[in-house]
Tab-separated table of C-alpha atoms in Angstrom:
chain	number	residue	atom	x	y	z
A	262	MET	CA	-6.618	-18.664	48.415
A	263	LYS	CA	-10.158	-18.690	47.112
A	264	THR	CA	-10.947	-20.650	43.972
A	265	VAL	CA	-11.647	-17.570	41.936
A	266	GLU	CA	-8.266	-16.134	42.887
A	267	ARG	CA	-6.627	-19.370	41.867
A	268	PHE	CA	-8.536	-19.229	38.614
A	269	ILE	CA	-7.249	-15.742	37.897
A	270	ALA	CA	-3.749	-16.869	38.815
A	271	GLY	CA	-4.200	-19.785	36.424
A	272	VAL	CA	-3.529	-22.543	38.919
A	273	ASP	CA	-6.917	-24.176	39.300
A	274	LYS	CA	-8.449	-27.019	37.344
A	275	LEU	CA	-10.752	-24.854	35.298
A	276	SER	CA	-7.937	-22.663	34.049
A	277	SER	CA	-5.847	-25.731	33.283
A	278	LEU	CA	-8.705	-26.981	31.149
A	279	LEU	CA	-8.803	-23.707	29.292
A	280	LYS	CA	-5.090	-23.890	28.641
A	281	VAL	CA	-5.275	-27.311	27.025
A	282	MET	CA	-8.065	-26.363	24.672
A	283	PRO	CA	-7.091	-26.562	21.012
A	284	ARG	CA	-6.016	-23.202	19.666
A	285	PHE	CA	-6.996	-21.441	16.509
A	286	ASP	CA	-4.289	-21.572	13.900
A	287	ALA	CA	-3.781	-18.674	11.568
A	288	PRO	CA	-4.094	-19.760	7.939
A	289	SER	CA	-0.831	-20.283	6.151
A	290	THR	CA	-1.803	-17.719	3.541
A	291	MET	CA	-1.503	-15.082	6.209
A	292	ASP	CA	2.232	-15.676	6.472
A	293	SER	CA	2.797	-15.114	2.783
A	294	TRP	CA	0.499	-12.121	2.928
A	295	PHE	CA	2.527	-10.638	5.727
A	296	ALA	CA	5.767	-11.302	3.860
A	297	SER	CA	4.380	-9.318	0.941
A	298	VAL	CA	3.268	-6.519	3.191
A	299	VAL	CA	6.613	-6.010	4.856
A	300	ARG	CA	8.415	-6.250	1.545
A	301	VAL	CA	6.249	-3.635	-0.090
A	302	THR	CA	6.305	-1.421	2.973
A	303	GLN	CA	10.062	-1.599	3.146
A	304	ASP	CA	10.380	-0.811	-0.533
A	305	ASN	CA	8.212	2.221	-0.167
A	306	CYS	CA	9.916	3.397	2.968
A	307	VAL	CA	13.365	3.656	1.430
A	308	PHE	CA	13.177	6.406	-1.088
A	309	THR	CA	16.564	7.283	-2.395
A	310	PRO	CA	17.609	9.011	-5.598
A	311	GLU	CA	19.211	5.772	-6.742
A	312	LYS	CA	15.896	4.069	-6.363
A	313	LEU	CA	13.981	6.722	-8.189
A	314	PRO	CA	14.352	5.328	-11.712
A	315	VAL	CA	13.459	1.912	-10.402
A	316	MET	CA	10.299	3.130	-8.771
A	317	ALA	CA	9.294	5.213	-11.728
A	318	PRO	CA	7.012	3.210	-13.965
A	319	PRO	CA	8.504	1.992	-17.209
A	320	ALA	CA	7.372	4.044	-20.156
A	321	PRO	CA	6.339	2.268	-23.318
A	322	GLU	CA	8.912	2.501	-25.983
A	323	LEU	CA	7.967	5.006	-28.634
A	324	ALA	CA	9.420	4.290	-32.004
A	325	SER	CA	8.998	6.937	-34.608
A	326	THR	CA	9.736	5.939	-38.120
A	327	LEU	CA	11.009	8.534	-40.525
A	328	LEU	CA	10.776	7.780	-44.192
A	329	VAL	CA	12.865	10.134	-46.207
A	330	GLY	CA	13.019	9.412	-49.900
A	331	ASP	CA	13.737	5.738	-50.227
A	332	GLU	CA	15.622	5.478	-46.965
A	333	LEU	CA	14.129	4.410	-43.711
A	334	TYR	CA	15.330	5.980	-40.498
A	335	GLU	CA	14.270	4.734	-37.182
A	336	GLU	CA	14.733	6.515	-33.953
A	337	ASP	CA	13.831	5.035	-30.643
A	338	LEU	CA	12.729	7.334	-27.927
A	339	GLU	CA	14.080	6.051	-24.693
A	340	PRO	CA	11.981	5.863	-21.565
A	341	PRO	CA	12.078	9.004	-19.449
A	342	SER	CA	15.168	9.466	-17.401
A	343	PRO	CA	16.193	12.029	-14.789
A	344	ASN	CA	18.157	14.009	-17.377
A	345	LEU	CA	15.030	14.758	-19.332
A	346	TRP	CA	16.139	18.318	-19.869
A	347	LEU	CA	18.470	17.042	-22.576
A	348	ARG	CA	15.566	15.906	-24.662
A	349	PRO	CA	14.535	19.234	-26.195
A	350	ALA	CA	18.110	19.800	-27.336
A	351	LEU	CA	18.301	16.327	-28.839
A	352	ILE	CA	14.976	16.808	-30.543
A	353	CYS	CA	16.128	20.103	-31.977
A	354	ALA	CA	19.302	18.539	-33.312
A	355	ALA	CA	17.477	15.549	-34.760
A	356	SER	CA	14.900	17.792	-36.370
A	357	PHE	CA	17.620	19.909	-37.880
A	358	VAL	CA	19.498	16.980	-39.372
A	359	GLY	CA	16.334	15.318	-40.617
A	360	ALA	CA	15.013	18.456	-42.180
A	361	LEU	CA	18.346	19.223	-43.807
A	362	LEU	CA	18.487	15.782	-45.389
A	363	LEU	CA	14.907	16.072	-46.471
A	364	GLY	CA	15.437	19.445	-47.976
A	365	VAL	CA	18.472	18.342	-49.918
A	366	LEU	CA	16.663	15.285	-51.149
A	367	VAL	CA	13.600	17.195	-52.226
A	368	GLN	CA	15.670	19.747	-54.027
A	369	SER	CA	17.650	17.124	-55.849
A	370	VAL	CA	14.423	15.437	-56.976
A	371	ARG	CA	12.881	18.639	-58.185
A	372	GLY	CA	16.103	19.775	-59.727
A	373	SER	CA	16.649	23.351	-60.696
A	374	SER	CA	12.938	23.830	-61.411
A	375	SER	CA	12.191	24.004	-57.698
A	376	PRO	CA	12.329	27.534	-56.438
A	377	GLU	CA	12.203	26.389	-52.821
A	378	PRO	CA	15.424	27.383	-51.146
A	379	VAL	CA	16.908	24.855	-48.785
A	380	SER	CA	17.643	27.461	-46.199
A	381	ARG	CA	14.017	28.407	-45.869
A	382	PHE	CA	12.926	24.841	-45.244
A	383	SER	CA	15.728	24.273	-42.802
A	384	ALA	CA	14.859	27.397	-40.925
A	385	ALA	CA	11.314	26.174	-40.512
A	386	ALA	CA	12.435	22.811	-39.293
A	387	THR	CA	14.981	24.119	-36.855
A	388	ALA	CA	12.668	26.533	-35.167
A	389	PRO	CA	12.879	26.025	-31.420
A	390	VAL	CA	10.851	23.064	-30.493
A	391	ALA	CA	8.139	24.074	-28.145
A	392	LYS	CA	8.869	22.818	-24.723
A	393	VAL	CA	6.376	20.677	-23.050
A	394	ALA	CA	3.729	23.276	-23.013
A	395	THR	CA	0.954	21.050	-24.150
A	396	PRO	CA	-1.534	20.657	-21.357
A	397	ILE	CA	-1.658	17.182	-20.054
A	398	GLU	CA	-5.071	15.903	-19.343
A	399	THR	CA	-5.352	13.867	-16.263
A	400	GLU	CA	-7.874	11.167	-16.085
A	401	PRO	CA	-9.414	10.006	-12.832
A	402	LEU	CA	-7.337	7.279	-11.402
A	403	ALA	CA	-8.634	3.814	-11.650
A	404	PRO	CA	-9.874	2.493	-8.329
A	405	PRO	CA	-7.203	0.333	-6.703
A	406	GLU	CA	-8.678	-2.956	-7.640
A	407	ALA	CA	-5.719	-4.534	-9.246
A	408	PRO	CA	-2.535	-4.872	-7.195
A	409	SER	CA	-0.535	-2.767	-9.574
A	410	ALA	CA	-3.059	0.035	-9.317
A	411	ALA	CA	-1.446	1.189	-6.093
A	412	ALA	CA	1.913	1.836	-7.662
A	413	ALA	CA	0.929	2.253	-11.261
A	414	PRO	CA	1.251	5.678	-12.764
A	415	PRO	CA	-1.786	7.661	-13.626
A	416	THR	CA	-2.848	7.397	-17.182
A	417	THR	CA	-2.104	10.623	-18.860
A	418	GLU	CA	-2.455	11.003	-22.530
A	419	ALA	CA	-0.898	13.454	-24.835
A	420	PRO	CA	-3.409	15.535	-26.691
A	421	PRO	CA	-4.485	13.522	-29.674
A	422	ALA	CA	-4.753	16.592	-31.826
A	423	ALA	CA	-1.009	17.135	-31.643
A	424	ALA	CA	-0.221	13.743	-33.045
A	425	ALA	CA	-3.132	13.327	-35.386
A	426	PRO	CA	-1.957	13.058	-38.970
A	427	PRO	CA	-3.729	14.697	-41.857
A	428	ALA	CA	-6.360	12.552	-43.455
A	429	ALA	CA	-4.661	12.511	-46.836
A	430	ALA	CA	-2.051	9.809	-47.296
A	431	ALA	CA	-0.052	8.455	-50.173
A	432	PRO	CA	-1.121	4.843	-50.666
A	433	THR	CA	1.948	3.833	-52.648
A	434	ARG	CA	4.299	4.766	-49.844
A	435	ALA	CA	2.195	3.195	-47.158
A	436	ALA	CA	2.694	-0.262	-48.577
A	437	ALA	CA	6.466	-0.045	-48.166
A	438	VAL	CA	6.407	1.016	-44.544
A	439	PRO	CA	6.034	-1.496	-41.732
A	440	ALA	CA	3.002	-1.219	-39.526
A	441	PRO	CA	3.563	1.263	-36.733
A	442	ALA	CA	3.603	-0.020	-33.202
A	443	THR	CA	2.352	3.083	-31.470
A	444	GLU	CA	0.228	6.097	-32.136
A	445	GLY	CA	3.363	8.184	-32.277
A	446	ALA	CA	4.800	5.917	-34.887
A	447	ALA	CA	1.569	6.013	-36.814
A	448	ALA	CA	1.622	9.753	-36.727
A	449	ALA	CA	5.213	9.816	-37.909
A	450	GLN	CA	4.436	7.400	-40.691
A	451	ALA	CA	1.508	9.467	-41.808
A	452	ASN	CA	3.656	12.544	-41.621
A	453	MET	CA	6.261	10.952	-43.803
A	454	GLU	CA	3.659	10.035	-46.346
A	455	THR	CA	2.693	13.637	-46.706
A	456	GLN	CA	6.244	14.850	-46.862
A	457	SER	CA	6.782	13.917	-50.472
A	458	SER	CA	4.043	16.245	-51.596
A	459	ALA	CA	4.471	19.073	-49.115
A	460	PRO	CA	7.895	19.336	-47.528
A	461	SER	CA	7.260	22.347	-45.337
A	462	GLU	CA	4.026	20.885	-44.062
A	463	ALA	CA	5.822	17.661	-43.356
A	464	ALA	CA	8.455	19.445	-41.327
A	465	SER	CA	5.841	21.014	-39.134
A	466	SER	CA	4.146	17.657	-38.783
A	467	VAL	CA	7.421	16.157	-37.640
A	468	ARG	CA	7.763	18.948	-35.170
A	469	ARG	CA	4.249	18.418	-33.871
A	470	GLU	CA	4.874	14.746	-33.546
A	471	ARG	CA	8.049	15.430	-31.607
A	472	ASN	CA	6.256	17.716	-29.278
A	473	ALA	CA	3.530	15.198	-28.744
A	474	GLY	CA	6.104	12.540	-28.034
A	475	SER	CA	7.867	14.754	-25.534
A	476	ALA	CA	4.644	15.621	-23.844
A	477	LYS	CA	3.752	12.006	-23.574
A	478	LEU	CA	7.152	11.142	-22.187
A	479	ALA	CA	6.952	13.933	-19.690
A	480	SER	CA	3.515	12.866	-18.639
A	481	GLU	CA	4.828	9.432	-17.936
A	482	TYR	CA	7.619	10.793	-15.848
A	483	THR	CA	5.640	10.027	-12.819
A	484	TYR	CA	6.620	9.404	-9.280
A	485	PRO	CA	4.519	6.796	-7.617
A	486	ILE	CA	4.494	7.872	-4.049
A	487	VAL	CA	2.953	5.447	-1.726
A	488	ALA	CA	2.866	4.306	1.825
A	489	GLN	CA	4.426	5.527	4.943
A	490	GLN	CA	7.263	7.654	3.696
A	491	TRP	CA	4.860	10.034	2.133
A	492	THR	CA	2.369	10.164	4.868
A	493	ARG	CA	4.832	12.414	6.631
A	494	VAL	CA	4.877	15.066	3.994
A	495	THR	CA	1.254	15.048	3.035
A	496	ALA	CA	0.470	17.307	5.938
A	497	ASP	CA	2.623	19.924	4.321
A	498	LEU	CA	1.272	19.002	0.944
A	499	SER	CA	-2.131	20.145	2.016
A	500	GLU	CA	-0.743	23.637	1.932
A	501	LEU	CA	0.579	23.098	-1.555
A	502	LYS	CA	-2.563	21.596	-2.911
A	503	PRO	CA	-4.467	24.789	-3.584
A	504	THR	CA	-1.682	26.082	-5.758
A	505	ILE	CA	-0.789	23.053	-7.780
A	506	ALA	CA	-3.951	21.087	-7.648
A	507	ALA	CA	-5.465	22.682	-10.697
A	508	LYS	CA	-5.351	19.308	-12.305
A	509	SER	CA	-5.488	17.200	-9.241
A	510	THR	CA	-7.679	14.204	-9.413
A	511	GLN	CA	-9.273	12.482	-6.558
A	512	THR	CA	-10.422	8.950	-6.795
A	513	ARG	CA	-13.686	7.785	-5.459
A	514	HIS	CA	-11.751	6.172	-2.646
A	515	ASN	CA	-10.658	9.606	-1.508
A	516	ARG	CA	-7.242	8.374	-0.733
A	517	TRP	CA	-5.195	8.877	-3.830
A	518	PHE	CA	-4.413	12.180	-5.370
A	519	LEU	CA	-2.784	13.082	-8.589
A	520	LEU	CA	-1.060	16.400	-8.803
A	521	THR	CA	0.153	17.690	-12.068
A	522	GLY	CA	2.272	20.725	-12.488
A	523	SER	CA	5.267	22.123	-14.225
A	524	THR	CA	8.636	21.302	-12.798
A	525	ARG	CA	9.310	25.003	-12.902
A	526	SER	CA	6.749	25.624	-10.260
A	527	PRO	CA	8.287	26.110	-6.837
A	528	GLU	CA	5.728	23.805	-5.299
A	529	ILE	CA	6.738	20.882	-7.423
A	530	ARG	CA	10.412	21.619	-6.877
A	531	GLU	CA	9.790	21.781	-3.176
A	532	LEU	CA	8.096	18.452	-3.450
A	533	ALA	CA	11.043	17.031	-5.321
A	534	SER	CA	13.492	18.277	-2.770
A	535	ARG	CA	11.530	16.489	-0.099
A	536	MET	CA	11.635	13.414	-2.254
A	537	ARG	CA	15.323	13.932	-2.732
A	538	GLY	CA	14.655	13.357	-6.375
A	539	VAL	CA	16.162	15.079	-9.370
A	540	LEU	CA	13.774	16.883	-11.616
A	541	PRO	CA	14.255	18.034	-15.151
A	542	ASP	CA	14.200	21.738	-15.682
A	543	GLU	CA	11.384	21.676	-18.154
A	544	ALA	CA	8.688	19.104	-17.931
A	545	GLU	CA	5.260	18.435	-16.748
A	546	LEU	CA	5.276	16.279	-13.726
A	547	SER	CA	2.542	14.170	-12.342
A	548	VAL	CA	2.769	13.221	-8.736
A	549	LEU	CA	0.728	10.478	-7.293
A	550	TYR	CA	0.639	10.439	-3.578
A	551	GLN	CA	-1.358	8.924	-0.857
A	552	VAL	CA	-3.042	10.529	2.037
A	553	PRO	CA	-2.129	9.198	5.465
A	554	ASP	CA	-4.928	6.703	5.698
A	555	ILE	CA	-4.057	3.226	4.715
A	556	PRO	CA	-6.694	2.034	2.310
A	557	LYS	CA	-9.231	-0.183	3.917
A	558	ASP	CA	-8.479	-3.047	1.640
A	559	TYR	CA	-4.812	-2.300	1.307
A	560	ALA	CA	-4.083	-5.952	1.805
A	561	ARG	CA	-5.708	-6.670	-1.484
A	562	LEU	CA	-3.486	-4.187	-3.210
A	563	ILE	CA	-0.368	-6.142	-2.497
A	564	PRO	CA	0.742	-7.656	-5.757
A	565	PRO	CA	0.998	-11.409	-5.777
A	566	GLN	CA	4.603	-12.458	-5.553
B	154	MET	CA	6.661	-19.859	7.746
B	155	ASN	CA	6.815	-18.012	4.504
B	156	THR	CA	8.034	-14.800	6.061
B	157	PRO	CA	11.397	-13.148	5.404
B	158	ALA	CA	14.474	-14.731	6.829
B	159	HIS	CA	14.776	-14.895	10.579
B	160	THR	CA	17.409	-12.537	11.940
B	161	PRO	CA	19.071	-13.735	15.161
B	162	ALA	CA	20.148	-10.240	16.143
B	163	LEU	CA	16.580	-9.018	16.025
B	164	ALA	CA	15.339	-12.025	17.934
B	165	ALA	CA	17.253	-10.800	20.968
B	166	LEU	CA	15.659	-7.373	20.953
B	167	PRO	CA	12.631	-6.567	23.083
B	168	ASP	CA	9.388	-5.642	21.422
B	169	LYS	CA	9.690	-1.922	22.026
B	170	ASP	CA	13.091	-1.808	20.320
B	171	LEU	CA	11.709	-3.619	17.331
B	172	MET	CA	8.908	-1.090	17.157
B	173	ALA	CA	11.448	1.702	17.307
B	174	LEU	CA	13.223	0.124	14.350
B	175	ILE	CA	9.973	-0.020	12.422
B	176	THR	CA	9.330	3.655	12.989
B	177	GLN	CA	12.802	4.350	11.618
B	178	GLY	CA	12.077	2.481	8.419
B	179	ASN	CA	13.542	-0.930	9.203
B	180	VAL	CA	10.320	-2.740	8.542
B	181	THR	CA	11.166	-6.105	7.087
B	182	GLY	CA	13.162	-7.734	9.842
B	183	SER	CA	11.566	-6.013	12.797
B	184	ALA	CA	7.963	-6.486	11.771
B	185	THR	CA	8.654	-10.066	10.851
B	186	GLU	CA	10.130	-10.737	14.264
B	187	LEU	CA	7.141	-9.183	15.986
B	188	TYR	CA	4.799	-11.141	13.774
B	189	ARG	CA	6.647	-14.312	14.609
B	190	ARG	CA	6.339	-13.647	18.300
B	191	HIS	CA	2.782	-12.474	18.583
B	192	ASN	CA	0.669	-13.498	15.643
B	193	ARG	CA	-0.427	-16.839	17.035
B	194	ALA	CA	-1.656	-15.361	20.288
B	195	LEU	CA	-3.205	-12.421	18.494
B	196	PHE	CA	-5.039	-14.668	16.087
B	197	ASN	CA	-6.311	-16.749	18.977
B	198	PHE	CA	-7.547	-13.746	20.858
B	199	VAL	CA	-9.333	-12.369	17.828
B	200	SER	CA	-10.761	-15.761	16.929
B	201	TRP	CA	-12.171	-16.290	20.408
B	202	SER	CA	-13.603	-12.804	20.295
B	203	CYS	CA	-15.161	-13.474	16.874
B	204	GLN	CA	-16.808	-16.702	18.035
B	205	GLY	CA	-14.321	-18.678	15.987
B	206	ARG	CA	-15.056	-17.075	12.639
B	207	SER	CA	-11.603	-17.471	11.165
B	208	PHE	CA	-12.227	-15.357	8.066
B	209	GLU	CA	-13.217	-12.400	10.182
B	210	ALA	CA	-10.326	-13.029	12.541
B	211	GLU	CA	-7.876	-13.111	9.658
B	212	GLU	CA	-9.164	-9.825	8.308
B	213	ILE	CA	-8.841	-8.130	11.675
B	214	CYS	CA	-5.371	-9.539	12.252
B	215	GLN	CA	-4.282	-8.281	8.845
B	216	LYS	CA	-5.473	-4.822	9.723
B	217	VAL	CA	-3.636	-4.983	13.003
B	218	TRP	CA	-0.368	-5.963	11.362
B	219	LEU	CA	-0.778	-3.334	8.703
B	220	LYS	CA	-1.056	-0.726	11.408
B	221	VAL	CA	2.034	-2.116	13.075
B	222	ALA	CA	4.052	-2.247	9.864
B	223	HIS	CA	3.064	1.303	8.917
B	224	CYS	CA	3.493	2.705	12.375
B	225	SER	CA	5.424	5.936	12.271
B	226	GLU	CA	5.095	6.926	15.892
B	227	TYR	CA	5.246	4.548	18.784
B	228	GLN	CA	5.320	5.665	22.382
B	229	PRO	CA	6.250	2.715	24.552
B	230	ALA	CA	4.020	3.778	27.431
B	231	ALA	CA	2.914	0.208	28.001
B	232	SER	CA	4.011	-3.143	26.707
B	233	PHE	CA	3.821	-3.964	23.041
B	234	ASN	CA	1.264	-6.634	23.883
B	235	THR	CA	-1.020	-3.950	25.174
B	236	TYR	CA	-0.562	-1.879	22.045
B	237	LEU	CA	-1.225	-4.857	19.796
B	238	TYR	CA	-4.355	-6.062	21.547
B	239	GLN	CA	-5.633	-2.540	21.904
B	240	ILE	CA	-5.599	-2.166	18.130
B	241	ALA	CA	-7.299	-5.515	17.698
B	242	ARG	CA	-9.894	-4.732	20.298
B	243	ASP	CA	-10.655	-1.356	18.753
B	244	LEU	CA	-11.209	-3.032	15.420
B	245	LEU	CA	-13.415	-5.649	17.014
B	246	ALA	CA	-15.365	-3.006	18.840
B	247	ASP	CA	-15.877	-1.118	15.586
B	248	MET	CA	-17.152	-4.269	13.984
B	249	HIS	CA	-19.417	-5.327	16.833
B	250	SER	CA	-20.163	-2.068	18.507
B	251	ASP	CA	-23.375	-3.276	20.113
B	252	ALA	CA	-21.731	-6.274	21.739
B	253	TYR	CA	-19.049	-4.093	23.292
B	254	ASP	CA	-21.524	-2.030	25.193
B	255	PRO	CA	-20.168	-1.829	28.787
B	256	LEU	CA	-23.634	-2.582	30.054
B	257	ALA	CA	-23.779	-5.784	28.058
B	258	ASP	CA	-22.261	-7.824	30.889
B	259	ALA	CA	-24.358	-6.251	33.587
B	260	GLY	CA	-26.709	-9.189	33.786
B	261	GLN	CA	-27.312	-11.465	36.697
B	262	GLU	CA	-24.050	-13.159	37.562
B	263	PRO	CA	-24.432	-16.738	38.814
B	264	ASN	CA	-23.096	-17.707	42.169
B	265	PRO	CA	-20.386	-20.303	41.685
B	266	PRO	CA	-19.530	-22.894	44.308
B	267	ASP	CA	-16.425	-22.062	46.247
B	268	ASP	CA	-14.680	-25.355	45.642
B	269	ASP	CA	-12.635	-26.497	42.679
B	270	LEU	CA	-13.880	-28.935	40.075
B	271	THR	CA	-13.996	-32.518	41.247
B	272	ALA	CA	-11.553	-34.969	39.733
B	273	GLU	CA	-14.411	-36.786	38.041
B	274	VAL	CA	-15.723	-33.649	36.372
B	275	GLU	CA	-12.264	-32.581	35.327
B	276	ALA	CA	-11.566	-35.974	33.742
B	277	ASP	CA	-14.855	-35.826	31.904
B	278	LEU	CA	-14.181	-32.355	30.606
B	279	ARG	CA	-10.713	-33.296	29.418
B	280	ILE	CA	-12.335	-35.934	27.272
B	281	ASN	CA	-15.071	-33.571	26.135
B	282	LEU	CA	-13.177	-30.368	25.561
B	283	HIS	CA	-15.832	-29.222	23.151
B	284	ARG	CA	-18.031	-28.588	26.192
B	285	VAL	CA	-15.425	-26.248	27.593
B	286	ARG	CA	-15.153	-24.557	24.283
B	287	ARG	CA	-18.873	-24.107	23.949
B	288	ALA	CA	-19.156	-22.733	27.461
B	289	PHE	CA	-16.347	-20.317	26.769
B	290	MET	CA	-17.989	-19.128	23.585
B	291	GLU	CA	-21.206	-18.503	25.464
B	292	LEU	CA	-19.551	-15.992	27.738
B	293	PRO	CA	-20.493	-12.356	27.183
B	294	ILE	CA	-17.980	-10.705	24.921
B	295	LEU	CA	-16.329	-8.539	27.553
B	296	LEU	CA	-15.827	-11.492	29.852
B	297	ARG	CA	-14.680	-13.683	27.006
B	298	GLU	CA	-12.076	-11.256	25.824
B	299	ALA	CA	-10.727	-10.806	29.342
B	300	ALA	CA	-10.462	-14.547	29.824
B	301	ALA	CA	-8.940	-15.012	26.373
B	302	LEU	CA	-6.295	-12.405	27.060
B	303	ARG	CA	-5.532	-14.036	30.377
B	304	PHE	CA	-5.413	-17.684	29.368
B	305	PHE	CA	-4.657	-17.726	25.661
B	306	CYS	CA	-2.399	-14.708	25.431
B	307	ASP	CA	-0.805	-14.864	28.892
B	308	LEU	CA	-1.417	-11.227	29.675
B	309	SER	CA	-1.261	-10.015	33.237
B	310	LEU	CA	-4.195	-8.282	34.870
B	311	GLU	CA	-2.519	-4.905	34.380
B	312	GLU	CA	-1.999	-5.598	30.694
B	313	ILE	CA	-5.580	-6.768	30.292
B	314	ALA	CA	-6.774	-3.588	31.920
B	315	ALA	CA	-4.620	-1.464	29.608
B	316	ALA	CA	-5.535	-3.390	26.467
B	317	THR	CA	-9.249	-3.269	27.133
B	318	GLY	CA	-9.217	0.305	28.312
B	319	ALA	CA	-10.717	-0.675	31.620
B	320	GLY	CA	-9.439	-0.233	35.130
B	321	PHE	CA	-7.561	-2.890	37.007
B	322	ASP	CA	-10.536	-3.682	39.207
B	323	THR	CA	-12.844	-3.896	36.249
B	324	ALA	CA	-10.560	-6.352	34.509
B	325	LYS	CA	-10.366	-8.453	37.630
B	326	SER	CA	-14.103	-8.302	38.069
B	327	ARG	CA	-14.615	-9.516	34.524
B	328	LEU	CA	-12.361	-12.474	35.150
B	329	ARG	CA	-14.289	-13.276	38.292
B	330	SER	CA	-17.523	-13.151	36.347
B	331	ALA	CA	-16.078	-15.343	33.646
B	332	PHE	CA	-15.095	-17.855	36.281
B	333	ALA	CA	-18.582	-17.787	37.744
B	334	TYR	CA	-20.201	-18.450	34.376
B	335	LEU	CA	-17.797	-21.219	33.460
B	336	ARG	CA	-17.871	-22.870	36.844
B	337	CYS	CA	-21.635	-23.002	36.913
B	338	ASN	CA	-21.834	-24.215	33.350
B	339	LEU	CA	-19.163	-26.896	33.616
B	340	GLY	CA	-19.494	-27.967	37.209
B	341	ARG	CA	-21.777	-30.879	36.378
B	342	VAL	CA	-20.937	-34.121	34.644
């Protein structure tokens, strides 16, 4: 056998020298990186209804404070859950009870001199709460710089006009009320401050605040859809895009899309059925999904463990 | 290794079965097993191809493993080794497109002597392995990658041909040329 043949077969001295050369060792950080990758990939691959609430981003707790007379009522709005369709009914009931109490209180304060009938005020307060019809503005997604940016929900804000309180406020009441934690709470507090002087206006403010809260909750009811599982449906999604992409947002990386639409729309429901998720009957839904390409620097998106 | 727990059942499976598991969504165990088996050789191949620039090699290897972990369709037409190194080579070729020009290794090939290294030269080179390393790094990229796949990754000639997208004869010719360069460069004390 010629030397070159022995070299190719790996049995000559030159090839034996090559085999004993020191090898390059992969850095140890690569192992932990890979562990993160497979963990995240696995998490995103398994997409079951049970996992849906876990994958959905946690919504900030909205606490609205109702000050009626000298009593303080607090109601916590829970984070969005799959049975979101119950919320309008609950809001209606809460509005009714609150308005009824308010009306009775106001009438007792004013005594017989007040010509305002309770029934009229109650009727105003118990008018059907507008479903989440407020348009949700979608902001361009932040570029995926931070690890959580890949799975974080898009920032959608409720229209500020819906929750903005009137400028006038009663200073004496404000001192007795704790500082609000959120904008919704601030709006509710401001609403309550105006209630003592204008009950019917206050009721509508409460209603507006409720609607704003619902809209905000619905906007945060977001499915983060990432990675491989969704690359299989995005081909079909391209057909859906023209119809529901009125508010779609494309990042400068051209890889993430945000679709926003009503859960009544057949496209969104079709999407949900593919996700095997449960959608509320009435809500605005934002869907974040990824196009098939893996981001170039996807490795840097893996959150540190 | 800071990877997920080793699964003995998966360790017994061949590469193509592990890839099939990955495409079905069983990523953690299967990808980890493949990583455990092949990452060292892959990293070596990429490092030799990158002239030892470990940062660049790490980046390319990460991209390779990302593609493997997110693979949704895998046709086991050839061995998994071939698939893995093909991805790596494509990435390398994208990064150094000029170096991967097929005409790049069309220079004058030296004529090596037909005998093996003498015992004296071999002993000297074993002491001074850095000379072997430097000579290897000086090989043209196409020859270097063929030799790296052969001697550092233990690929057969057929697998080298498939991974590099060249024919069998071309792969063999590249190894011959690599031998000629190395033999002429290292044949003297």
